CSV table of C-alpha atoms and ligand atoms in Angstrom, one decimal:
chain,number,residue,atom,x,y,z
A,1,UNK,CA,-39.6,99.1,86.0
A,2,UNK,CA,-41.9,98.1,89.1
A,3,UNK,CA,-41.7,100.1,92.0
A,4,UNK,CA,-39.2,98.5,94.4
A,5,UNK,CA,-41.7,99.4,97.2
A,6,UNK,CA,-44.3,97.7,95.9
A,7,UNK,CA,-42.3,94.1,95.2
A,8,UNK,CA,-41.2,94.2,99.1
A,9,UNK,CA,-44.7,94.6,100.1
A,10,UNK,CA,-45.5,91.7,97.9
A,11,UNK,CA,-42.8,89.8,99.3
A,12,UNK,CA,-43.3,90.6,102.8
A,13,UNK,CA,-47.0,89.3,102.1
A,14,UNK,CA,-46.1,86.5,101.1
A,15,UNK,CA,-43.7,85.3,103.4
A,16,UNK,CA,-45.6,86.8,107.1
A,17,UNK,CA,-46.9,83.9,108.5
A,18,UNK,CA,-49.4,85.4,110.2
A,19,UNK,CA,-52.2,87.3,108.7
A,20,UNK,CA,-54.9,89.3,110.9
A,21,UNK,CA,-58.8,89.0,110.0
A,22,UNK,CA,-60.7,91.8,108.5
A,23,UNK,CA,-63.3,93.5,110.6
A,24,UNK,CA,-65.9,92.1,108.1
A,25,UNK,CA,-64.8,88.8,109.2
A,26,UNK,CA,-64.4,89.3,112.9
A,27,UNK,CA,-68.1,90.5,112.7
A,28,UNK,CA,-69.3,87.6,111.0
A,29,UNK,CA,-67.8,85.1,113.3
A,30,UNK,CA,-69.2,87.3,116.9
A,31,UNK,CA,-72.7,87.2,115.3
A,32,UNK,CA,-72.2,82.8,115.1
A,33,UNK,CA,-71.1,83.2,118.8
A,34,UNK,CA,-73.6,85.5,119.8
A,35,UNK,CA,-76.2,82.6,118.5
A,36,UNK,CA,-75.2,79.9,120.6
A,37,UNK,CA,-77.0,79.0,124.0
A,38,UNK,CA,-74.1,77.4,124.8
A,39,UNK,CA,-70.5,78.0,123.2
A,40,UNK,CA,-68.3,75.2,124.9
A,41,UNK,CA,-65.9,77.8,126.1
A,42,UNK,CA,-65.4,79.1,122.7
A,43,UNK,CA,-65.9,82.6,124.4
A,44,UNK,CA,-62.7,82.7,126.4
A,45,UNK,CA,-60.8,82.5,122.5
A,46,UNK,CA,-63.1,84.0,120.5
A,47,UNK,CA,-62.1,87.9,122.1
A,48,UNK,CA,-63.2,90.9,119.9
A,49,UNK,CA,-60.0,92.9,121.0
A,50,UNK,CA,-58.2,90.1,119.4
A,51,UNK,CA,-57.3,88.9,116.0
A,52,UNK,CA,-59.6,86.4,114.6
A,53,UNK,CA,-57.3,84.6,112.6
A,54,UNK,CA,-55.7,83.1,115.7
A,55,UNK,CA,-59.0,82.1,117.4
A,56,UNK,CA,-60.1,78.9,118.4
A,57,UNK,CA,-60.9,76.4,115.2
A,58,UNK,CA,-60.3,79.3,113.1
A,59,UNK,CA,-58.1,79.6,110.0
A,60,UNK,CA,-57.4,82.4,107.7
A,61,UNK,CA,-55.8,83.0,104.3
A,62,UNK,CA,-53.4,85.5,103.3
A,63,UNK,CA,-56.0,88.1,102.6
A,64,UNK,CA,-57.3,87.8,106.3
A,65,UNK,CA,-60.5,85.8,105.3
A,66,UNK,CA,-61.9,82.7,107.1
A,67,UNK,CA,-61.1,80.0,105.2
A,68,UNK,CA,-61.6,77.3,107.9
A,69,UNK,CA,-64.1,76.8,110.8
A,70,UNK,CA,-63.3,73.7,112.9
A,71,UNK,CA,-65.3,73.5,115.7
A,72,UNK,CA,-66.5,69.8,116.0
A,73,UNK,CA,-67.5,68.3,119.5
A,74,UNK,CA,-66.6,71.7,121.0
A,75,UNK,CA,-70.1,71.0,123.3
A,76,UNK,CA,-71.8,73.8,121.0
A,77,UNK,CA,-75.8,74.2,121.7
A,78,UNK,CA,-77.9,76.9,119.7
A,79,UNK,CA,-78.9,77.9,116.3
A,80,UNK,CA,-76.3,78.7,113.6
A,81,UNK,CA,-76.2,82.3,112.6
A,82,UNK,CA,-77.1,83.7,109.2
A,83,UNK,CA,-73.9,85.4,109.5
A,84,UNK,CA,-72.0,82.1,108.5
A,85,UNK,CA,-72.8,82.9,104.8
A,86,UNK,CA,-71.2,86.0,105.1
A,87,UNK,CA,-67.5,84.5,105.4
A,88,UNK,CA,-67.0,84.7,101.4
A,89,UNK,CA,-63.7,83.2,101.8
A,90,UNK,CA,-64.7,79.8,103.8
A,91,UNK,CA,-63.8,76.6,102.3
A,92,UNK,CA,-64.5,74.0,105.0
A,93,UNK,CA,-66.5,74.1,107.9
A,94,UNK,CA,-66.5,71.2,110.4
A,95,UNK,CA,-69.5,71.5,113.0
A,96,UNK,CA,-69.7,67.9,113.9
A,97,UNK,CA,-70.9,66.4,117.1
A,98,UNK,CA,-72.5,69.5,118.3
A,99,UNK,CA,-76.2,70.3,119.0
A,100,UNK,CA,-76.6,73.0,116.6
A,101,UNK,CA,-80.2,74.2,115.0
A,102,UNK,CA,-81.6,76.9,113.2
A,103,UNK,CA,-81.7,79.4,110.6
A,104,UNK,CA,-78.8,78.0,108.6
A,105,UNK,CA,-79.9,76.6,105.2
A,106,UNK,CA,-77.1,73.5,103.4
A,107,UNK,CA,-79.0,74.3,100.4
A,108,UNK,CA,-77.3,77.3,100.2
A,109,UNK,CA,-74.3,75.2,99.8
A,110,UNK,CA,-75.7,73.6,96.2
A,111,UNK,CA,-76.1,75.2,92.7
A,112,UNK,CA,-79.4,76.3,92.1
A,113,UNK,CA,-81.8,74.0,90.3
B,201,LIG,C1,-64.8,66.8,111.6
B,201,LIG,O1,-64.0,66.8,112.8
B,201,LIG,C2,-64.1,65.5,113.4
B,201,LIG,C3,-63.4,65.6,114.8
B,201,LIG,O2,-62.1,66.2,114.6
B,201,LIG,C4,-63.5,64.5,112.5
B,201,LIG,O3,-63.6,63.2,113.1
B,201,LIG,C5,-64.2,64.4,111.2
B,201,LIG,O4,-63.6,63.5,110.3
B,201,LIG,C6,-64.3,65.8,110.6
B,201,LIG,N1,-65.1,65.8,109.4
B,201,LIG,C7,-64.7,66.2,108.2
B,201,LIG,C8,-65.7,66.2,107.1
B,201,LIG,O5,-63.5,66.6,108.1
C-alpha cells in the first residue's frame, strides 16, 4: 500500500499553481542579465531575493525549470550569455526585436552533423 504521505505530496504538486525556480535556474537567468549593456528594465523584475518563476517573460514547469523566455522588443542591448544553455528545461525562447550579440551559438540548437 503506498504511503498516504507520499500520494498528498503528489497531489499537492500537482495541483499548486505556483512553482518556485531552483537556484540552478535563478543563476542561469542573473548570468543573461548580468550580459546585457542594456536590459529594458528587466532589472526591476528580475530580483535575486525573488522567485524566478514569476519574473518578467519567464515561465516555469512544475519542477521549477525555465521552460519559457519571452522577452521580445523588451529594448535589450548586449551579448547573450553562455548561461542560456544551461536552462535544461527551456522549450521556447522568444528574443525578437532586440539588439542582442555575442557568445551564443543557434547551432547549438541542431543535431550534430
Ligand atoms: C515573439 O514575440 C513577438 C512579440 O510578442 C511575436 O510577434 C512573435 O510572433 C514571437 N515569435 C515567436 C516565434 O513566437
Amino acid at each position: 500500500m503506498p504511503s498516504l504521505g507520499l500520494a498528498l505530496m503528489l497531489l499537492a504538486s500537482l495541483i499548486s499553481p505556483t512553482s518556485s525556480c531552483t537556484d540552478h535556474e535563478k543563476s542561469s537567468l542573473l548570468q543573461l542579465l548580468a550580459g546585457l549593456s542594456r536590459d529594458g528594465g528587466l532589472a526591476a523584475s528580475w530580483r535575486s531575493n525573488t522567485d524566478c518563476c514569476t519574473w518578467e517573460g519567464i515561465t516555469c514547469n512544475q519542477d521549477g525549470k525555465v521552460t519559457d523566455v519571452s522577452l521580445a522588443s523588451q529594448g535589450l542591448e548586449g551579448s547573450i550569455s553562455l548561461s542560456l544553455g544551461k536552462l535544461t528545461g527551456l522549450l521556447r525562447l522568444n528574443l525578437s526585436r532586440n539588439s542582442l550579440s555575442g557568445a551564443f551559438r543557434w547551432s547549438w540548437c541542431r543535431p550534430a552533423a
